[in-house]
mmCIF file of C-alpha atoms in Angstrom:
data_model
loop_
_atom_site.group_PDB
_atom_site.id
_atom_site.type_symbol
_atom_site.label_atom_id
_atom_site.label_comp_id
_atom_site.label_asym_id
_atom_site.label_seq_id
_atom_site.Cartn_x
_atom_site.Cartn_y
_atom_site.Cartn_z
ATOM 1 C CA MET A 545 -224.221 -36.279 -135.763
ATOM 2 C CA GLY A 546 -226.010 -36.078 -139.076
ATOM 3 C CA ASP A 547 -229.728 -35.710 -139.721
ATOM 4 C CA GLY A 548 -230.355 -39.204 -141.076
ATOM 5 C CA SER A 549 -230.451 -38.225 -144.720
ATOM 6 C CA SER A 550 -228.313 -40.052 -147.289
ATOM 7 C CA GLY A 551 -225.950 -37.061 -147.444
ATOM 8 C CA ALA A 552 -225.707 -36.786 -143.651
ATOM 9 C CA PRO A 553 -226.250 -40.256 -142.100
ATOM 10 C CA LEU A 554 -226.671 -40.550 -138.364
ATOM 11 C CA ALA A 555 -223.530 -41.328 -136.394
ATOM 12 C CA ALA A 556 -223.132 -41.835 -132.659
ATOM 13 C CA ALA A 557 -220.231 -40.413 -130.692
ATOM 14 C CA VAL A 558 -218.721 -43.457 -128.995
ATOM 15 C CA ALA A 559 -215.915 -44.249 -126.591
ATOM 16 C CA ALA A 560 -213.469 -47.154 -126.656
ATOM 17 C CA TRP A 561 -214.638 -50.397 -124.952
ATOM 18 C CA PRO A 562 -212.976 -50.114 -121.482
ATOM 19 C CA PHE A 563 -213.285 -53.771 -120.389
ATOM 20 C CA LEU A 564 -211.000 -56.799 -120.832
ATOM 21 C CA CYS A 565 -213.851 -59.049 -122.067
ATOM 22 C CA PRO A 566 -214.766 -59.037 -125.794
ATOM 23 C CA ILE A 567 -217.402 -56.462 -126.745
ATOM 24 C CA ASP A 568 -219.242 -58.775 -129.182
ATOM 25 C CA ALA A 569 -219.965 -61.362 -126.465
ATOM 26 C CA ASN A 570 -220.551 -59.011 -123.539
ATOM 27 C CA GLY A 571 -221.802 -55.652 -124.780
ATOM 28 C CA GLY A 572 -225.370 -54.636 -123.934
ATOM 29 C CA GLY A 573 -227.939 -53.302 -126.338
ATOM 30 C CA VAL A 574 -228.721 -49.786 -127.489
ATOM 31 C CA TYR A 575 -232.361 -49.060 -128.271
ATOM 32 C CA CYS A 576 -234.353 -46.287 -129.873
ATOM 33 C CA ASP A 577 -237.169 -44.909 -127.694
ATOM 34 C CA PRO A 578 -240.154 -44.911 -130.080
ATOM 35 C CA ALA A 579 -241.817 -42.024 -128.229
ATOM 36 C CA SER A 580 -238.886 -39.607 -128.303
ATOM 37 C CA GLY A 581 -236.433 -41.052 -130.833
ATOM 38 C CA GLU A 582 -233.708 -40.914 -128.166
ATOM 39 C CA LEU A 583 -231.163 -43.708 -127.825
ATOM 40 C CA ARG A 584 -231.363 -45.725 -124.617
ATOM 41 C CA ALA A 585 -229.024 -48.382 -123.154
ATOM 42 C CA ASP A 586 -229.766 -51.528 -121.143
ATOM 43 C CA PRO A 587 -231.212 -50.713 -117.726
ATOM 44 C CA ALA A 588 -228.768 -50.480 -114.828
ATOM 45 C CA TYR A 589 -228.261 -53.492 -112.560
ATOM 46 C CA TRP A 590 -229.619 -53.275 -109.034
ATOM 47 C CA ALA A 591 -228.596 -54.657 -105.656
ATOM 48 C CA ASP A 592 -230.230 -54.546 -102.233
ATOM 49 C CA PHE A 593 -229.995 -55.985 -98.719
ATOM 50 C CA GLN A 594 -232.697 -56.816 -96.206
ATOM 51 C CA GLY A 595 -232.245 -58.339 -92.779
ATOM 52 C CA GLU A 596 -233.943 -59.096 -89.485
ATOM 53 C CA GLN A 597 -232.488 -60.277 -86.202
ATOM 54 C CA SER A 598 -233.558 -60.630 -82.598
ATOM 55 C CA THR A 599 -232.335 -61.974 -79.292
ATOM 56 C CA THR A 600 -234.678 -63.409 -76.669
ATOM 57 C CA LEU A 601 -233.438 -64.013 -73.126
ATOM 58 C CA LEU A 602 -236.067 -66.404 -71.802
ATOM 59 C CA ALA A 603 -237.540 -65.428 -68.419
ATOM 60 C CA SER A 604 -238.072 -69.139 -67.725
ATOM 61 C CA PRO A 605 -235.848 -71.754 -69.338
ATOM 62 C CA LEU A 606 -237.516 -73.578 -72.233
ATOM 63 C CA PRO A 607 -237.367 -77.378 -71.890
ATOM 64 C CA VAL A 608 -235.727 -78.891 -74.973
ATOM 65 C CA PRO A 609 -238.518 -80.833 -76.751
ATOM 66 C CA THR A 610 -238.142 -84.607 -76.450
ATOM 67 C CA THR A 611 -239.455 -85.126 -80.013
ATOM 68 C CA PRO A 612 -236.900 -85.434 -82.835
ATOM 69 C CA SER A 613 -237.480 -81.790 -83.828
ATOM 70 C CA GLU A 614 -239.949 -79.013 -83.025
ATOM 71 C CA VAL A 615 -240.200 -75.380 -84.110
ATOM 72 C CA ILE A 616 -239.476 -73.234 -81.034
ATOM 73 C CA ASP A 617 -239.303 -69.827 -82.742
ATOM 74 C CA THR A 618 -239.499 -68.168 -86.164
ATOM 75 C CA ILE A 619 -238.224 -65.052 -87.882
ATOM 76 C CA SER A 620 -239.181 -63.546 -91.239
ATOM 77 C CA VAL A 621 -237.696 -61.046 -93.644
ATOM 78 C CA GLU A 622 -239.472 -59.367 -96.522
ATOM 79 C CA THR A 623 -237.151 -59.220 -99.505
ATOM 80 C CA THR A 624 -237.700 -57.390 -102.780
ATOM 81 C CA ASN A 625 -236.050 -57.519 -106.178
ATOM 82 C CA PRO A 626 -235.385 -53.805 -106.772
ATOM 83 C CA ASP A 627 -234.956 -54.342 -110.522
ATOM 84 C CA PRO A 628 -238.165 -53.764 -112.509
ATOM 85 C CA CYS A 629 -236.678 -55.468 -115.602
ATOM 86 C CA ARG A 630 -234.641 -58.548 -114.630
ATOM 87 C CA ARG A 631 -234.875 -61.555 -112.350
ATOM 88 C CA ALA A 632 -232.698 -61.332 -109.269
ATOM 89 C CA LEU A 633 -230.364 -63.796 -107.632
ATOM 90 C CA GLY A 634 -230.438 -63.741 -103.848
ATOM 91 C CA LEU A 635 -228.258 -65.204 -101.138
ATOM 92 C CA LEU A 636 -230.040 -66.023 -97.901
ATOM 93 C CA PHE A 637 -227.964 -66.293 -94.722
ATOM 94 C CA ARG A 638 -229.736 -68.000 -91.805
ATOM 95 C CA GLU A 639 -228.218 -68.009 -88.329
ATOM 96 C CA VAL A 640 -229.484 -69.535 -85.070
ATOM 97 C CA ASP A 641 -227.702 -69.182 -81.762
ATOM 98 C CA LEU A 642 -229.056 -71.099 -78.728
ATOM 99 C CA ASP A 643 -227.778 -71.349 -75.158
ATOM 100 C CA PHE A 644 -228.410 -74.739 -73.531
ATOM 101 C CA VAL A 645 -228.211 -75.734 -69.874
ATOM 102 C CA LEU A 646 -227.271 -79.413 -69.696
ATOM 103 C CA PRO A 647 -227.641 -81.237 -66.353
ATOM 104 C CA PRO A 648 -225.759 -84.538 -65.951
ATOM 105 C CA ASN A 649 -226.883 -87.191 -68.473
ATOM 106 C CA SER A 650 -228.862 -84.775 -70.625
ATOM 107 C CA GLY A 651 -228.784 -83.577 -74.207
ATOM 108 C CA GLY A 652 -230.453 -81.477 -76.862
ATOM 109 C CA MET A 653 -230.420 -80.675 -80.568
ATOM 110 C CA SER A 654 -230.601 -77.372 -82.452
ATOM 111 C CA GLY A 655 -231.535 -76.921 -86.084
ATOM 112 C CA ILE A 656 -232.765 -74.694 -88.887
ATOM 113 C CA ASP A 657 -235.719 -75.381 -91.208
ATOM 114 C CA GLY A 658 -235.823 -79.165 -90.783
ATOM 115 C CA ASP A 659 -232.053 -79.618 -90.665
ATOM 116 C CA ASP A 660 -230.653 -80.976 -87.376
ATOM 117 C CA MET A 661 -227.431 -79.004 -87.091
ATOM 118 C CA ASN A 662 -225.937 -79.757 -83.632
ATOM 119 C CA TYR A 663 -226.477 -82.161 -80.766
ATOM 120 C CA PHE A 664 -224.950 -81.553 -77.356
ATOM 121 C CA GLY A 665 -224.839 -84.146 -74.603
ATOM 122 C CA ASN A 666 -223.506 -84.037 -71.052
ATOM 123 C CA GLN A 667 -222.206 -87.384 -69.838
ATOM 124 C CA GLY A 668 -220.458 -85.810 -66.858
ATOM 125 C CA SER A 669 -221.510 -85.423 -63.230
ATOM 126 C CA GLY A 670 -221.941 -81.629 -63.185
ATOM 127 C CA THR A 671 -224.300 -79.244 -64.967
ATOM 128 C CA ILE A 672 -222.962 -77.397 -68.021
ATOM 129 C CA PHE A 673 -224.339 -73.848 -68.177
ATOM 130 C CA ALA A 674 -224.699 -71.672 -71.295
ATOM 131 C CA THR A 675 -223.539 -74.299 -73.783
ATOM 132 C CA HIS A 676 -223.493 -72.249 -76.944
ATOM 133 C CA SER A 677 -224.791 -73.594 -80.281
ATOM 134 C CA GLN A 678 -224.358 -71.412 -83.349
ATOM 135 C CA ASP A 679 -225.667 -72.777 -86.647
ATOM 136 C CA ASN A 680 -225.570 -71.142 -90.092
ATOM 137 C CA LYS A 681 -226.933 -71.944 -93.538
ATOM 138 C CA LEU A 682 -226.386 -70.132 -96.829
ATOM 139 C CA THR A 683 -228.753 -70.807 -99.734
ATOM 140 C CA ALA A 684 -229.637 -69.166 -103.044
ATOM 141 C CA PHE A 685 -233.052 -68.028 -104.285
ATOM 142 C CA THR A 686 -234.438 -66.033 -107.213
ATOM 143 C CA LEU A 687 -237.046 -63.292 -107.475
ATOM 144 C CA ASN A 688 -238.911 -62.146 -110.571
ATOM 145 C CA PRO A 689 -238.658 -58.472 -111.606
ATOM 146 C CA GLY A 690 -240.061 -56.290 -108.822
ATOM 147 C CA GLU A 691 -241.221 -59.331 -106.812
ATOM 148 C CA THR A 692 -241.488 -59.116 -103.034
ATOM 149 C CA ARG A 693 -241.421 -62.308 -100.991
ATOM 150 C CA THR A 694 -241.568 -62.988 -97.270
ATOM 151 C CA ILE A 695 -239.005 -65.612 -96.281
ATOM 152 C CA THR A 696 -239.468 -67.326 -92.916
ATOM 153 C CA MET A 697 -236.914 -69.333 -90.969
ATOM 154 C CA ASN A 698 -237.871 -71.923 -88.343
ATOM 155 C CA VAL A 699 -235.660 -72.266 -85.274
ATOM 156 C CA GLU A 700 -235.831 -75.880 -84.145
ATOM 157 C CA ALA A 701 -234.832 -77.923 -81.128
ATOM 158 C CA GLY A 702 -235.384 -81.540 -80.170
ATOM 159 C CA ARG A 703 -234.077 -84.836 -78.811
ATOM 160 C CA GLY A 704 -234.175 -83.300 -75.328
ATOM 161 C CA SER A 705 -233.326 -85.562 -72.423
ATOM 162 C CA GLY A 706 -232.382 -85.366 -68.745
ATOM 163 C CA GLY A 707 -233.925 -81.915 -68.127
ATOM 164 C CA ALA A 708 -231.961 -79.989 -70.802
ATOM 165 C CA THR A 709 -233.241 -76.426 -71.275
ATOM 166 C CA ILE A 710 -232.691 -73.414 -73.533
ATOM 167 C CA THR A 711 -232.125 -70.002 -71.915
ATOM 168 C CA ARG A 712 -231.480 -67.762 -74.927
ATOM 169 C CA ILE A 713 -232.602 -67.721 -78.571
ATOM 170 C CA GLN A 714 -230.783 -65.483 -81.023
ATOM 171 C CA LYS A 715 -231.788 -65.563 -84.675
ATOM 172 C CA SER A 716 -230.845 -63.686 -87.800
ATOM 173 C CA LEU A 717 -232.087 -63.774 -91.376
ATOM 174 C CA ARG A 718 -230.242 -61.742 -94.043
ATOM 175 C CA ALA A 719 -230.900 -61.515 -97.778
ATOM 176 C CA TRP A 720 -228.598 -60.002 -100.398
ATOM 177 C CA VAL A 721 -230.277 -59.506 -103.801
ATOM 178 C CA TRP A 722 -228.688 -58.687 -107.183
ATOM 179 C CA SER A 723 -230.377 -58.296 -110.527
ATOM 180 C CA ASN A 724 -228.988 -60.850 -112.907
ATOM 181 C CA ARG A 725 -228.295 -60.522 -116.631
ATOM 182 C CA PHE A 726 -228.177 -64.262 -117.262
ATOM 183 C CA ASN A 727 -231.440 -65.706 -115.969
#
């Protein structure tokens, strides 16, 4: 309302603040577009999800490496900050699911990205089939405005003994991304 003159100053039609938090500490900005003179508010916040998963039933069992830890498979996901204005906070969920066959007096380890997560050993007299190891990790990451990054997860196994093998590798990599006002 008004034309900006001293007799008719500009005034904006406004609504009441609808949130429980104080407006002076939490309200966003209002800006004047220099090209058009129109009022503009803070850009909207963005969120996105990217994920990859696969299951491999091995035609021939994979011997569990006897070294402390070796990469036996990888998976990658390309994740993008959909916000062109703000950094994004991401949560990365990594999951590895291995099936071990453990003959008597054998063992094997499963892990994710350099972290030994589980060790299974068979001290009995019979073979244990399809011993199931499911390991998960949740970590945070950030992306700059509009940035795309490929994140790779290493599936690891090691400390194999006594003829332990892996018959199935299931892996999943999921990324949730939110633009963030505070970073």
